[in-house]
């Protein structure tokens, strides 16, 4: 029996849906075990639920979306959020610490036509989420692993420890220790495979906070590397600015 | 054993011969902005005349008068003895049902390890005991004795260096710089003697040998004793939950210390299947007592706080390891101090634990 899979879009850039399409090599094999029946980025035909697996991209930014996610939840046996927007509100959650009215008036000629919420929030703030894939965009490997695991009925291999673990496993030399390059890796969730440090740059946190992030301690290391606190605050206010752990850290810094 | 004198070119020729003999060469090399053990494909990749300026949480590459002066790089023999990830079981669904079997690792060929320090060799011994995997019998070890040390070194405290026991290596070199650079070489095994016999060398004079030994003895004499290992073993044997809040605030549970530690051996096992559900792999990979799931049981993690995880790590290294394997789990290499992004110094944390335990009595 093939699993009925749906992909839904909320406030987002569609990059995570593109990651699904980017898994072309694996996609052919996957298509033998699943049937993608709803996928706005890839096909126009839409089929009604219920669905075995529902992937949700994007954050909730309108009253309409807040209602729609509840309906989708009811239609999905397993609900998986994909990407920084769905898991923490995305870059658009910058509005959570500002006045959305001012933002809207700067961007739109007629902001009065907009019907938007004051905040951009994660899907888990609205409904129960079964599995979460982090990242901006999500990792293709984690996506394939998740579909494969759910179909096989096993627990997907999705770590919540820091990027440093993956960095050391692959044998990358620590850019923070060896070069004083500011890196968010010690407080950021693994899953990307520690890509940035392997290109001699610091992790900028697109996977959001790891399970027990200690930003206050990392701040000391960034101080030691001669980085102004304002740079750390900006780094934390990136793609996962809406993550409560990073918001609290920003407030405390 | 009799001791020979090699020129710097003579040392290079040893490595060239080993390559010709079909060895893979693992030696100090300039990688990722640091000097670390790495497999090199060309002798030009050897880090020559470079050292690491080392402090807790910080390294910088600096020129060195010594040919092989670098200490403190992140990689140890663990990378080769106990790879970070490997498939240990493989199964397939075929016409006749599902079949699976353990995966026996194929050797990629014998390795010649060059430039290993006393602590590296001690680390490999301690790790071998824990994972029951010594270096390959065909592997060859050329050790370079320390004629300088880093401020993060504490091998004398742990009784692992800086001198190299002959049983630990095939060939032991000591670099003597004055009046002109040369290496005093001791063959420590038959294979080491055979290799040395093929290089151009001359007998080392008693003065040469004494000069080499004096350099190593000076490193030992100058290195401060960090703490008494027996006191650490006692203090951390029945650890108290009191007094760990401060380390809990500084430690990030990032696991860098366990990854660079030559003896930390903990692994986890994950299962992977292919999308078509016809192939299954069981993969063993490095884990760390700092990860949240390391102590996960029904109902959650038994060490949810970072302070509890640090306490677990340091107590195992310094105390419970003795009961388990008959030695300490730490060889005093200092890697965990150097490669901790926030420079947490295990020596200070052990000292603090000893102090707390005596204060409680
Ligand atoms: S480079 Fe960044 S992610 Fe990698 S070990 Fe260092 S701090 Fe951690
Ligand atoms: S605990 Fe630290 S000093 Fe001791 S062997 Fe491990 S890395 Fe080296
Ligand atoms: S002691 Fe340092 S390297 Fe080890 S987990 Fe804590 S912060 Fe990371």
Coordinates of C-alpha atoms and ligand atoms in Angstrom, one line a residue:
Chain A
X1 CA 0.0 0.0 0.0
X2 CA 1.3 3.4 -0.9
X3 CA 1.2 6.3 1.6
X4 CA -0.8 9.4 0.6
X5 CA 1.4 12.4 1.0
X6 CA 0.5 16.0 0.9
X7 CA 2.6 19.2 0.9
X8 CA 1.1 22.4 2.2
X9 CA 2.3 25.9 2.0
X10 CA 1.9 28.8 4.4
X11 CA 3.9 32.0 4.7
X12 CA 7.3 31.0 3.1
X13 CA 9.5 31.3 0.1
X14 CA 8.9 27.8 -1.3
X15 CA 12.5 26.9 -0.8
X16 CA 11.7 23.9 1.3
X17 CA 9.3 22.6 -1.3
X18 CA 12.1 23.0 -3.8
X19 CA 14.2 20.8 -1.5
X20 CA 11.7 18.1 -2.0
X21 CA 12.0 18.4 -5.8
X22 CA 15.8 18.6 -5.4
X23 CA 15.8 15.1 -4.0
X24 CA 15.4 13.9 -7.6
X25 CA 17.6 10.8 -7.3
X26 CA 15.7 9.5 -4.2
X27 CA 12.4 10.8 -5.4
X28 CA 12.0 8.1 -8.0
X29 CA 12.5 5.4 -5.4
X30 CA 10.3 7.2 -3.0
X31 CA 7.5 7.4 -5.5
X32 CA 7.2 3.6 -5.4
X33 CA 6.1 3.8 -1.7
X34 CA 4.3 7.1 -1.6
X35 CA 1.7 8.9 -3.6
X36 CA 2.1 12.7 -3.6
X37 CA -1.5 13.9 -4.0
X38 CA -1.2 17.5 -3.0
X39 CA 1.9 19.6 -3.8
X40 CA 1.4 23.2 -5.0
X41 CA 5.0 23.7 -6.1
X42 CA 5.0 20.6 -8.3
X43 CA 1.5 20.0 -9.6
X44 CA -1.8 21.8 -10.1
X45 CA -4.1 18.9 -9.5
X46 CA -5.3 18.7 -5.9
X47 CA -6.8 15.8 -4.1
X48 CA -8.8 15.9 -0.8
X49 CA -7.7 14.3 2.4
X50 CA -7.2 12.3 4.5
X51 CA -3.5 12.0 4.1
X52 CA -1.0 9.6 5.7
X53 CA 1.8 12.2 5.9
X54 CA 1.4 16.0 5.6
X55 CA 4.4 18.2 5.2
X56 CA 3.8 21.8 6.1
X57 CA 6.0 24.6 4.9
X58 CA 5.7 28.2 6.1
X59 CA 4.5 30.1 9.2
X60 CA 1.1 31.3 10.3
X61 CA 0.7 35.0 9.5
X62 CA -3.0 35.5 8.7
X63 CA -6.3 34.7 10.5
X64 CA -7.2 32.6 7.4
X65 CA -4.0 30.5 7.8
X66 CA -4.6 30.0 11.5
X67 CA -7.9 28.4 10.7
X68 CA -6.6 26.4 7.7
X69 CA -3.8 24.7 9.7
X70 CA -6.4 23.3 12.1
X71 CA -8.3 21.7 9.1
X72 CA -5.1 20.3 7.7
X73 CA -4.1 18.8 11.0
X74 CA -7.4 16.9 11.1
X75 CA -6.7 15.5 7.7
X76 CA -3.1 14.3 8.4
X77 CA -2.2 11.1 10.3
X78 CA 1.4 12.3 10.6
X79 CA 2.1 16.0 10.4
X80 CA 5.7 17.1 9.7
X81 CA 6.8 20.7 9.7
X82 CA 9.5 21.6 7.2
X83 CA 11.9 24.5 7.5
X84 CA 12.7 27.5 9.6
X85 CA 9.3 29.2 8.8
X86 CA 7.2 26.3 9.9
X87 CA 9.3 25.4 12.9
X88 CA 10.0 28.9 14.3
X89 CA 8.1 31.5 12.3
X90 CA 10.9 32.2 9.8
X91 CA 12.6 35.5 9.0
X92 CA 9.2 37.1 8.9
X93 CA 9.0 36.6 12.7
X94 CA 11.1 39.7 12.9
X95 CA 7.7 41.4 13.1
X96 CA 7.2 39.7 16.5
X97 CA 9.6 42.1 18.1
X98 CA 8.3 45.1 16.1
X99 CA 5.1 46.8 14.9
X100 CA 3.7 45.0 11.8
X101 CA 1.7 48.1 10.9
X102 CA 4.9 50.1 10.3
X103 CA 6.4 47.3 8.3
X104 CA 3.3 47.0 6.1
X105 CA 3.0 50.7 5.5
X106 CA 6.6 50.7 4.3
X107 CA 6.1 47.9 1.8
X108 CA 2.6 48.2 0.5
X109 CA 0.9 51.2 -1.2
X110 CA -2.4 50.2 0.4
X111 CA -1.7 48.3 3.6
X112 CA -5.4 48.7 4.4
X113 CA -6.1 45.8 2.0
X114 CA -4.0 43.5 4.1
X115 CA -5.5 41.1 6.6
X116 CA -2.4 40.0 8.6
X117 CA -1.7 39.0 12.2
X118 CA 0.7 40.9 14.4
X119 CA 3.0 37.9 14.6
X120 CA 4.5 35.1 12.5
X121 CA 4.3 31.9 14.4
X122 CA 5.4 28.3 14.1
X123 CA 2.9 25.7 13.2
X124 CA 3.5 24.0 16.5
X125 CA 2.1 27.1 18.2
X126 CA -1.3 26.2 16.6
X127 CA -1.6 22.5 16.3
X128 CA 0.2 19.3 17.5
X129 CA 3.2 18.5 15.3
X130 CA 4.5 15.0 15.1
X131 CA 7.9 15.5 13.5
X132 CA 9.9 18.7 12.7
X133 CA 12.5 19.2 10.0
X134 CA 14.6 22.3 10.6
X135 CA 16.7 24.5 8.4
X136 CA 16.5 27.2 5.8
X137 CA 16.0 25.3 3.6
X138 CA 15.5 21.8 5.1
X139 CA 18.2 19.2 4.4
X140 CA 17.3 16.9 1.5
X141 CA 18.8 13.9 3.4
X142 CA 16.6 14.6 6.4
X143 CA 13.6 14.8 4.2
X144 CA 14.2 11.5 2.5
X145 CA 15.1 9.9 5.8
X146 CA 11.9 11.1 7.4
X147 CA 9.6 9.8 4.6
X148 CA 11.6 6.6 4.5
X149 CA 11.3 6.1 8.3
X150 CA 7.6 7.0 8.5
X151 CA 6.8 4.6 5.7
X152 CA 8.9 1.8 7.3
X153 CA 7.4 2.5 10.7
X154 CA 10.7 3.4 12.4
X155 CA 12.0 6.4 14.3
X156 CA 13.6 8.9 11.9
X157 CA 17.2 9.9 12.7
X158 CA 16.8 13.6 13.5
X159 CA 19.3 14.8 16.0
X160 CA 18.6 17.7 18.5
X161 CA 22.3 18.1 19.6
X162 CA 24.5 21.0 18.4
X163 CA 26.1 21.4 15.0
X164 CA 29.5 20.8 16.7
X165 CA 28.8 17.1 16.9
X166 CA 28.5 16.8 13.2
X167 CA 31.4 19.2 12.6
X168 CA 33.7 16.9 14.6
X169 CA 32.3 13.7 13.2
X170 CA 33.2 14.8 9.7
X171 CA 36.7 16.0 10.8
X172 CA 36.2 19.7 10.1
X173 CA 38.6 21.9 12.1
X174 CA 36.7 24.2 14.4
X175 CA 36.7 27.7 12.8
X176 CA 36.0 29.4 16.2
X177 CA 39.0 27.8 18.0
X178 CA 41.4 27.7 15.1
X179 CA 40.6 31.1 13.5
X180 CA 38.4 33.1 15.8
X181 CA 35.6 33.0 13.2
X182 CA 32.3 33.6 15.1
X183 CA 30.2 30.4 14.8
X184 CA 26.8 29.7 16.3
X185 CA 27.3 25.9 16.0
X186 CA 27.5 25.2 19.7
X187 CA 23.9 26.4 20.2
X188 CA 22.4 25.4 16.9
X189 CA 20.6 22.2 16.1
X190 CA 22.5 19.7 13.9
X191 CA 21.1 18.2 10.8
X192 CA 22.8 20.1 8.0
X193 CA 26.0 18.1 8.2
X194 CA 27.9 21.2 9.4
X195 CA 28.1 22.6 5.9
X196 CA 29.2 26.2 6.8
X197 CA 32.3 25.3 9.0
X198 CA 33.4 22.9 6.3
X199 CA 33.7 26.0 4.1
X200 CA 35.7 27.8 6.8
X201 CA 32.8 30.0 7.8
X202 CA 30.8 30.1 11.0
X203 CA 27.4 28.5 11.4
X204 CA 24.7 31.2 11.1
X205 CA 22.0 29.2 12.8
X206 CA 19.5 28.4 10.1
X207 CA 18.4 25.2 11.9
X208 CA 17.5 27.2 15.0
X209 CA 18.3 26.3 18.7
X210 CA 19.6 22.9 19.7
X211 CA 17.9 21.1 22.6
X212 CA 19.8 22.9 25.5
X213 CA 21.4 26.0 23.9
X214 CA 23.7 27.9 26.2
X215 CA 23.9 31.3 24.3
X216 CA 25.2 33.2 27.4
X217 CA 28.3 31.1 27.5
X218 CA 28.9 31.2 23.7
X219 CA 28.6 35.0 23.9
X220 CA 31.8 34.9 26.0
X221 CA 33.6 33.0 23.2
X222 CA 32.4 35.6 20.6
X223 CA 33.6 38.4 22.9
X224 CA 37.0 36.6 23.0
X225 CA 37.0 36.5 19.2
X226 CA 36.6 40.3 19.2
X227 CA 33.1 40.3 17.9
X228 CA 30.8 43.1 19.1
X229 CA 27.7 42.0 21.0
X230 CA 25.5 43.7 18.4
X231 CA 26.8 41.2 15.8
X232 CA 25.8 38.2 18.0
X233 CA 22.4 39.7 18.5
X234 CA 21.9 40.2 14.7
X235 CA 23.1 36.6 14.2
X236 CA 20.5 35.3 16.6
X237 CA 17.8 37.4 14.9
X238 CA 18.2 35.5 11.6
X239 CA 16.0 32.9 10.0
X240 CA 14.9 31.5 13.4
X241 CA 14.4 34.8 15.2
X242 CA 11.0 33.5 16.3
X243 CA 12.5 30.6 18.3
X244 CA 11.8 31.3 22.0
X245 CA 15.3 30.3 23.1
X246 CA 16.9 32.8 20.8
X247 CA 14.4 35.5 21.6
X248 CA 15.1 35.1 25.3
X249 CA 18.8 35.1 24.6
X250 CA 18.6 38.3 22.7
X251 CA 16.6 39.9 25.5
X252 CA 19.2 38.8 28.1
X253 CA 22.3 39.9 26.1
Chain B
X1 CA 69.0 -0.5 22.0
X2 CA 71.6 1.3 20.0
X3 CA 70.7 4.7 18.9
X4 CA 71.3 6.2 15.5
X5 CA 71.6 9.8 14.2
X6 CA 69.4 10.9 11.3
X7 CA 69.5 14.1 9.4
X8 CA 66.2 15.9 8.6
X9 CA 66.5 14.5 5.1
X10 CA 67.0 11.1 6.6
X11 CA 63.7 11.4 8.4
X12 CA 61.9 12.3 5.1
X13 CA 63.5 9.3 3.4
X14 CA 62.0 7.1 6.1
X15 CA 58.6 8.3 5.1
X16 CA 59.3 8.0 1.4
X17 CA 60.3 4.4 1.9
X18 CA 57.2 3.7 3.8
X19 CA 55.1 5.1 1.0
X20 CA 57.0 2.9 -1.5
X21 CA 56.2 -0.1 0.8
X22 CA 52.5 0.7 0.4
X23 CA 51.8 2.3 3.7
X24 CA 49.2 5.1 4.0
X25 CA 50.9 7.9 5.9
X26 CA 49.2 9.7 8.8
X27 CA 51.3 12.6 9.9
X28 CA 51.0 16.2 11.2
X29 CA 49.7 18.3 8.3
X30 CA 48.4 21.8 7.8
X31 CA 44.6 21.3 7.5
X32 CA 41.8 23.8 8.0
X33 CA 44.0 26.4 9.5
X34 CA 45.6 24.2 12.1
X35 CA 48.3 21.5 12.4
X36 CA 46.7 18.1 13.0
X37 CA 47.2 14.5 12.2
X38 CA 45.9 13.7 8.8
X39 CA 46.3 11.2 6.0
X40 CA 48.7 12.7 3.5
X41 CA 49.0 11.8 -0.1
X42 CA 52.3 13.7 -0.7
X43 CA 55.2 14.2 1.6
X44 CA 55.0 17.9 0.8
X45 CA 51.8 17.9 2.9
X46 CA 53.8 17.3 6.0
X47 CA 53.7 20.2 8.3
X48 CA 57.3 21.1 8.7
X49 CA 58.6 24.0 10.8
X50 CA 55.1 24.8 12.0
X51 CA 53.7 24.7 15.5
X52 CA 50.5 25.6 17.3
X53 CA 50.3 28.4 19.7
X54 CA 47.8 26.9 22.1
X55 CA 45.5 28.2 24.9
X56 CA 42.2 27.0 26.3
X57 CA 39.7 27.4 23.4
X58 CA 42.2 28.9 21.0
X59 CA 44.9 27.8 18.6
X60 CA 47.0 29.7 16.0
X61 CA 49.6 28.3 13.6
X62 CA 53.0 29.8 14.2
X63 CA 56.5 29.1 12.7
X64 CA 58.6 26.8 14.8
X65 CA 62.4 26.2 14.8
X66 CA 61.7 22.5 15.2
X67 CA 60.7 20.4 12.2
X68 CA 58.0 18.7 14.1
X69 CA 57.1 21.0 17.0
X70 CA 53.3 21.0 16.9
X71 CA 51.2 19.8 19.8
X72 CA 47.5 20.0 20.4
X73 CA 45.9 19.4 17.0
X74 CA 42.3 18.1 17.2
X75 CA 42.8 14.7 15.6
X76 CA 44.2 11.7 17.5
X77 CA 44.6 8.1 16.6
X78 CA 40.9 7.7 17.4
X79 CA 40.0 8.9 13.9
X80 CA 41.6 5.7 12.5
X81 CA 41.1 3.3 15.4
X82 CA 37.5 4.1 16.0
X83 CA 36.0 6.0 12.9
X84 CA 33.2 8.4 13.5
X85 CA 30.7 6.3 11.6
X86 CA 30.6 2.8 10.1
X87 CA 28.1 0.3 8.9
X88 CA 28.1 -2.7 11.3
X89 CA 25.2 -4.7 9.8
X90 CA 23.6 -4.8 6.4
X91 CA 20.4 -6.5 5.3
X92 CA 18.5 -6.9 2.0
X93 CA 15.1 -8.0 1.0
X94 CA 15.4 -10.3 -2.0
X95 CA 13.5 -13.0 -3.8
X96 CA 14.1 -15.4 -0.9
X97 CA 13.1 -13.1 1.8
X98 CA 15.2 -10.9 4.1
X99 CA 18.8 -11.7 4.8
X100 CA 21.3 -9.8 6.8
X101 CA 24.7 -10.1 8.3
X102 CA 27.4 -8.2 10.2
X103 CA 29.6 -6.1 8.1
X104 CA 33.3 -6.8 8.5
X105 CA 35.4 -3.7 8.0
X106 CA 37.8 -3.9 5.1
X107 CA 41.2 -2.5 5.8
X108 CA 42.2 0.3 3.4
X109 CA 45.8 -0.8 3.8
X110 CA 48.4 -0.6 6.6
X111 CA 49.0 2.9 8.0
X112 CA 52.3 4.4 9.1
X113 CA 51.6 6.8 11.9
X114 CA 54.3 9.5 12.0
X115 CA 54.9 12.1 14.7
X116 CA 52.9 10.6 17.5
X117 CA 53.5 11.9 21.0
X118 CA 53.6 9.9 24.2
X119 CA 50.1 11.0 25.1
X120 CA 48.9 9.9 21.6
X121 CA 50.2 6.4 22.2
X122 CA 48.8 6.3 25.7
X123 CA 45.5 7.4 24.3
X124 CA 45.5 4.7 21.7
X125 CA 46.2 2.1 24.4
X126 CA 43.5 3.3 26.7
X127 CA 41.0 3.4 23.8
X128 CA 42.1 0.0 22.5
X129 CA 41.2 -1.5 25.9
X130 CA 37.8 0.2 25.9
X131 CA 36.7 -0.8 22.4
X132 CA 38.9 -4.0 22.2
X133 CA 40.4 -2.7 19.0
X134 CA 44.2 -2.1 18.9
X135 CA 45.9 -0.6 15.9
X136 CA 46.2 -3.0 13.0
X137 CA 49.1 -5.4 13.2
X138 CA 50.5 -4.2 10.0
X139 CA 50.4 -0.6 11.1
X140 CA 53.6 1.1 12.0
X141 CA 54.3 3.8 14.6
X142 CA 57.0 6.4 14.4
X143 CA 56.9 8.5 17.5
X144 CA 58.5 11.9 18.1
X145 CA 59.3 12.6 21.7
X146 CA 58.3 16.0 23.0
X147 CA 61.1 18.5 23.3
X148 CA 58.6 21.2 24.1
X149 CA 55.1 21.2 25.6
X150 CA 51.9 23.2 25.4
X151 CA 50.4 25.1 28.4
X152 CA 47.5 22.7 28.1
X153 CA 49.6 19.5 28.5
X154 CA 49.4 17.5 31.7
X155 CA 50.9 14.1 30.7
X156 CA 53.2 14.1 33.8
X157 CA 50.1 14.4 36.0
X158 CA 48.5 11.4 34.3
X159 CA 51.8 9.5 34.1
X160 CA 51.7 9.1 30.3
X161 CA 54.6 11.2 29.0
X162 CA 56.5 13.0 27.8
X163 CA 58.9 10.0 27.4
X164 CA 57.8 7.2 25.1
X165 CA 57.9 3.7 26.3
X166 CA 59.7 1.5 23.8
X167 CA 56.9 -1.0 23.7
X168 CA 54.6 1.7 22.4
X169 CA 56.3 2.4 19.1
X170 CA 58.4 0.9 16.3
X171 CA 60.7 3.8 16.0
X172 CA 61.2 6.7 18.4
X173 CA 62.8 10.0 17.2
X174 CA 64.0 12.9 19.3
X175 CA 64.6 16.2 17.5
X176 CA 67.8 18.0 18.7
X177 CA 68.2 21.5 17.2
X178 CA 71.5 22.7 18.6
X179 CA 74.1 23.0 17.2
X180 CA 72.4 21.8 14.1
X181 CA 69.1 20.0 13.5
X182 CA 69.3 16.3 13.8
X183 CA 67.3 13.3 15.1
X184 CA 68.3 10.7 17.6
X185 CA 66.5 7.5 16.6
X186 CA 65.8 4.5 18.6
X187 CA 64.5 1.4 16.9
X188 CA 61.9 -0.1 19.3
X189 CA 60.8 -3.1 17.3
X190 CA 62.3 -5.4 14.7
X191 CA 60.3 -3.7 12.0
X192 CA 61.5 -0.3 13.3
X193 CA 65.1 -1.5 13.2
X194 CA 64.7 -2.8 9.6
X195 CA 63.3 0.5 8.5
X196 CA 66.0 2.5 10.2
X197 CA 68.6 0.2 8.7
X198 CA 67.5 1.2 5.2
X199 CA 68.0 4.9 5.9
X200 CA 71.3 6.7 5.8
X201 CA 72.3 7.1 9.5
X202 CA 75.3 7.0 11.7
X203 CA 75.7 5.9 15.3
X204 CA 74.6 8.5 17.8
X205 CA 77.3 9.5 20.2
X206 CA 76.8 9.3 23.9
X207 CA 76.6 13.1 23.9
X208 CA 73.9 13.2 21.2
X209 CA 71.8 10.6 23.1
X210 CA 72.3 12.5 26.4
X211 CA 71.3 15.8 24.7
X212 CA 68.1 14.2 23.4
X213 CA 67.2 12.7 26.7
X214 CA 67.9 16.0 28.5
X215 CA 65.4 17.8 26.3
X216 CA 62.6 15.4 27.1
X217 CA 63.6 15.4 30.8
X218 CA 63.4 19.2 30.8
X219 CA 59.9 19.1 29.4
X220 CA 58.9 16.7 32.2
X221 CA 60.5 18.8 34.9
X222 CA 59.0 22.1 33.6
X223 CA 55.4 20.8 33.4
X224 CA 53.4 21.7 36.4
X225 CA 51.5 18.9 38.2
X226 CA 47.8 19.7 37.7
X227 CA 46.4 17.6 40.6
X228 CA 46.8 14.2 42.3
X229 CA 45.1 11.6 40.1
X230 CA 44.3 9.4 43.2
X231 CA 42.6 12.4 44.9
X232 CA 40.6 13.0 41.7
X233 CA 39.7 9.3 41.6
X234 CA 38.4 9.4 45.2
X235 CA 36.7 12.8 44.9
X236 CA 34.8 11.9 41.7
X237 CA 34.1 8.3 42.7
X238 CA 31.0 9.2 44.6
X239 CA 30.3 12.5 43.1
X240 CA 28.2 14.9 45.0
X241 CA 25.5 16.8 43.2
X242 CA 26.6 20.0 45.0
X243 CA 28.9 22.5 43.4
X244 CA 28.3 21.8 39.7
X245 CA 26.1 24.9 38.9
X246 CA 29.0 27.0 37.8
X247 CA 30.2 24.6 35.2
X248 CA 26.6 24.1 34.1
X249 CA 26.5 27.8 33.3
X250 CA 29.7 27.7 31.3
X251 CA 29.5 24.4 29.5
X252 CA 27.5 24.3 26.3
X253 CA 27.1 20.6 26.0
X254 CA 28.5 20.9 22.5
X255 CA 30.4 17.6 22.7
X256 CA 33.6 19.0 21.2
X257 CA 35.6 17.7 24.2
X258 CA 34.4 14.1 23.8
X259 CA 35.0 14.2 20.1
X260 CA 38.6 15.3 20.3
X261 CA 39.4 13.2 23.3
X262 CA 41.6 10.3 22.2
X263 CA 39.9 7.9 24.6
X264 CA 36.2 8.9 24.6
X265 CA 34.6 5.9 22.8
X266 CA 30.9 6.1 23.3
X267 CA 28.7 5.3 20.3
X268 CA 25.1 5.2 19.3
X269 CA 23.5 3.0 16.8
X270 CA 20.9 4.1 14.2
X271 CA 19.1 2.1 11.6
X272 CA 18.7 3.4 8.0
X273 CA 16.5 1.9 5.3
X274 CA 16.4 2.9 1.6
X275 CA 13.3 4.6 0.3
X276 CA 12.2 1.5 -1.5
X277 CA 12.4 -0.4 1.8
X278 CA 14.6 -3.2 0.3
X279 CA 17.9 -2.4 2.0
X280 CA 18.6 -1.8 5.7
X281 CA 21.9 -0.6 7.4
X282 CA 22.7 -0.5 11.0
X283 CA 25.2 2.3 11.6
X284 CA 27.4 2.8 14.6
X285 CA 28.6 6.4 15.1
X286 CA 30.2 8.5 17.7
X287 CA 27.9 9.7 20.5
X288 CA 28.7 11.9 23.5
X289 CA 27.6 11.9 27.1
X290 CA 26.7 15.6 26.3
X291 CA 24.0 14.8 23.8
X292 CA 20.4 15.0 25.2
X293 CA 19.5 11.4 24.1
X294 CA 22.6 9.8 25.5
X295 CA 20.9 9.1 28.8
X296 CA 17.4 8.9 27.5
X297 CA 15.1 6.4 29.0
X298 CA 11.4 6.0 29.1
X299 CA 10.1 9.3 30.4
X300 CA 13.1 11.4 29.3
X301 CA 16.8 12.0 29.9
X302 CA 18.2 11.1 33.3
X303 CA 20.8 13.8 32.8
X304 CA 18.8 16.7 31.5
X305 CA 20.9 19.5 33.0
X306 CA 24.2 20.4 31.4
X307 CA 25.9 20.3 34.8
X308 CA 24.9 16.7 35.2
X309 CA 26.4 15.8 31.8
X310 CA 29.7 17.5 32.6
X311 CA 29.8 15.8 36.0
X312 CA 29.2 12.4 34.2
X313 CA 32.0 13.1 31.8
X314 CA 34.7 14.2 34.2
X315 CA 33.8 11.5 36.8
X316 CA 34.0 8.8 34.2
X317 CA 37.3 10.0 32.9
X318 CA 39.0 10.5 36.2
X319 CA 37.3 7.9 38.4
X320 CA 35.0 5.2 37.2
X321 CA 37.3 4.4 34.3
X322 CA 39.7 2.8 36.8
X323 CA 37.1 0.3 37.9
X324 CA 36.1 -0.4 34.3
X325 CA 39.5 -0.7 32.6
X326 CA 42.2 -0.4 35.2
X327 CA 43.5 3.0 34.2
X328 CA 42.3 6.6 34.2
X329 CA 40.3 7.5 31.1
X330 CA 42.4 10.6 30.6
X331 CA 46.0 10.7 29.3
X332 CA 46.5 14.4 29.9
X333 CA 46.8 15.4 26.2
X334 CA 44.9 18.7 26.8
X335 CA 42.8 18.4 23.6
X336 CA 39.5 18.9 25.4
X337 CA 40.9 22.2 26.8
X338 CA 42.2 23.5 23.5
X339 CA 39.2 22.6 21.4
X340 CA 36.5 23.6 23.9
X341 CA 35.0 26.7 22.2
X342 CA 34.7 28.3 25.6
X343 CA 38.0 27.0 27.0
X344 CA 36.8 24.9 29.9
X345 CA 39.9 23.5 31.5
X346 CA 39.4 19.9 32.9
X347 CA 42.4 20.4 35.2
X348 CA 40.6 23.3 37.0
X349 CA 37.3 21.5 37.2
X350 CA 39.0 18.4 38.7
X351 CA 40.9 20.6 41.1
X352 CA 37.6 22.3 42.1
X353 CA 36.0 18.9 42.6
X354 CA 38.8 17.7 44.8
X355 CA 38.6 20.9 46.9
X356 CA 34.8 20.5 47.3
X357 CA 35.2 16.9 48.4
X358 CA 37.8 17.7 51.0
X359 CA 35.7 20.6 52.2
X360 CA 32.7 18.3 52.8
X361 CA 34.7 15.9 55.0
Ligands
LIG1 S1 33.2 25.3 13.8 FE1 31.3 25.9 14.8 S2 30.0 24.0 14.7 FE2 32.1 23.4 14.2 S3 32.9 22.7 16.2 FE3 33.5 24.9 16.0 S4 31.9 26.0 17.0 FE4 31.1 23.9 16.7
LIG2 S1 40.0 14.2 28.9 FE1 41.0 15.8 27.8 S2 43.1 15.8 28.5 FE2 42.2 13.8 29.1 S3 42.7 12.5 27.4 FE3 40.6 13.3 26.9 S4 41.1 15.1 25.7 FE4 43.0 14.5 26.6
LIG3 S1 33.4 21.2 28.2 FE1 33.5 22.6 26.4 S2 33.8 21.3 24.7 FE2 33.0 20.0 26.3 S3 30.7 20.1 26.0 FE3 31.3 21.7 27.5 S4 31.5 23.5 26.2 FE4 31.6 21.8 24.8

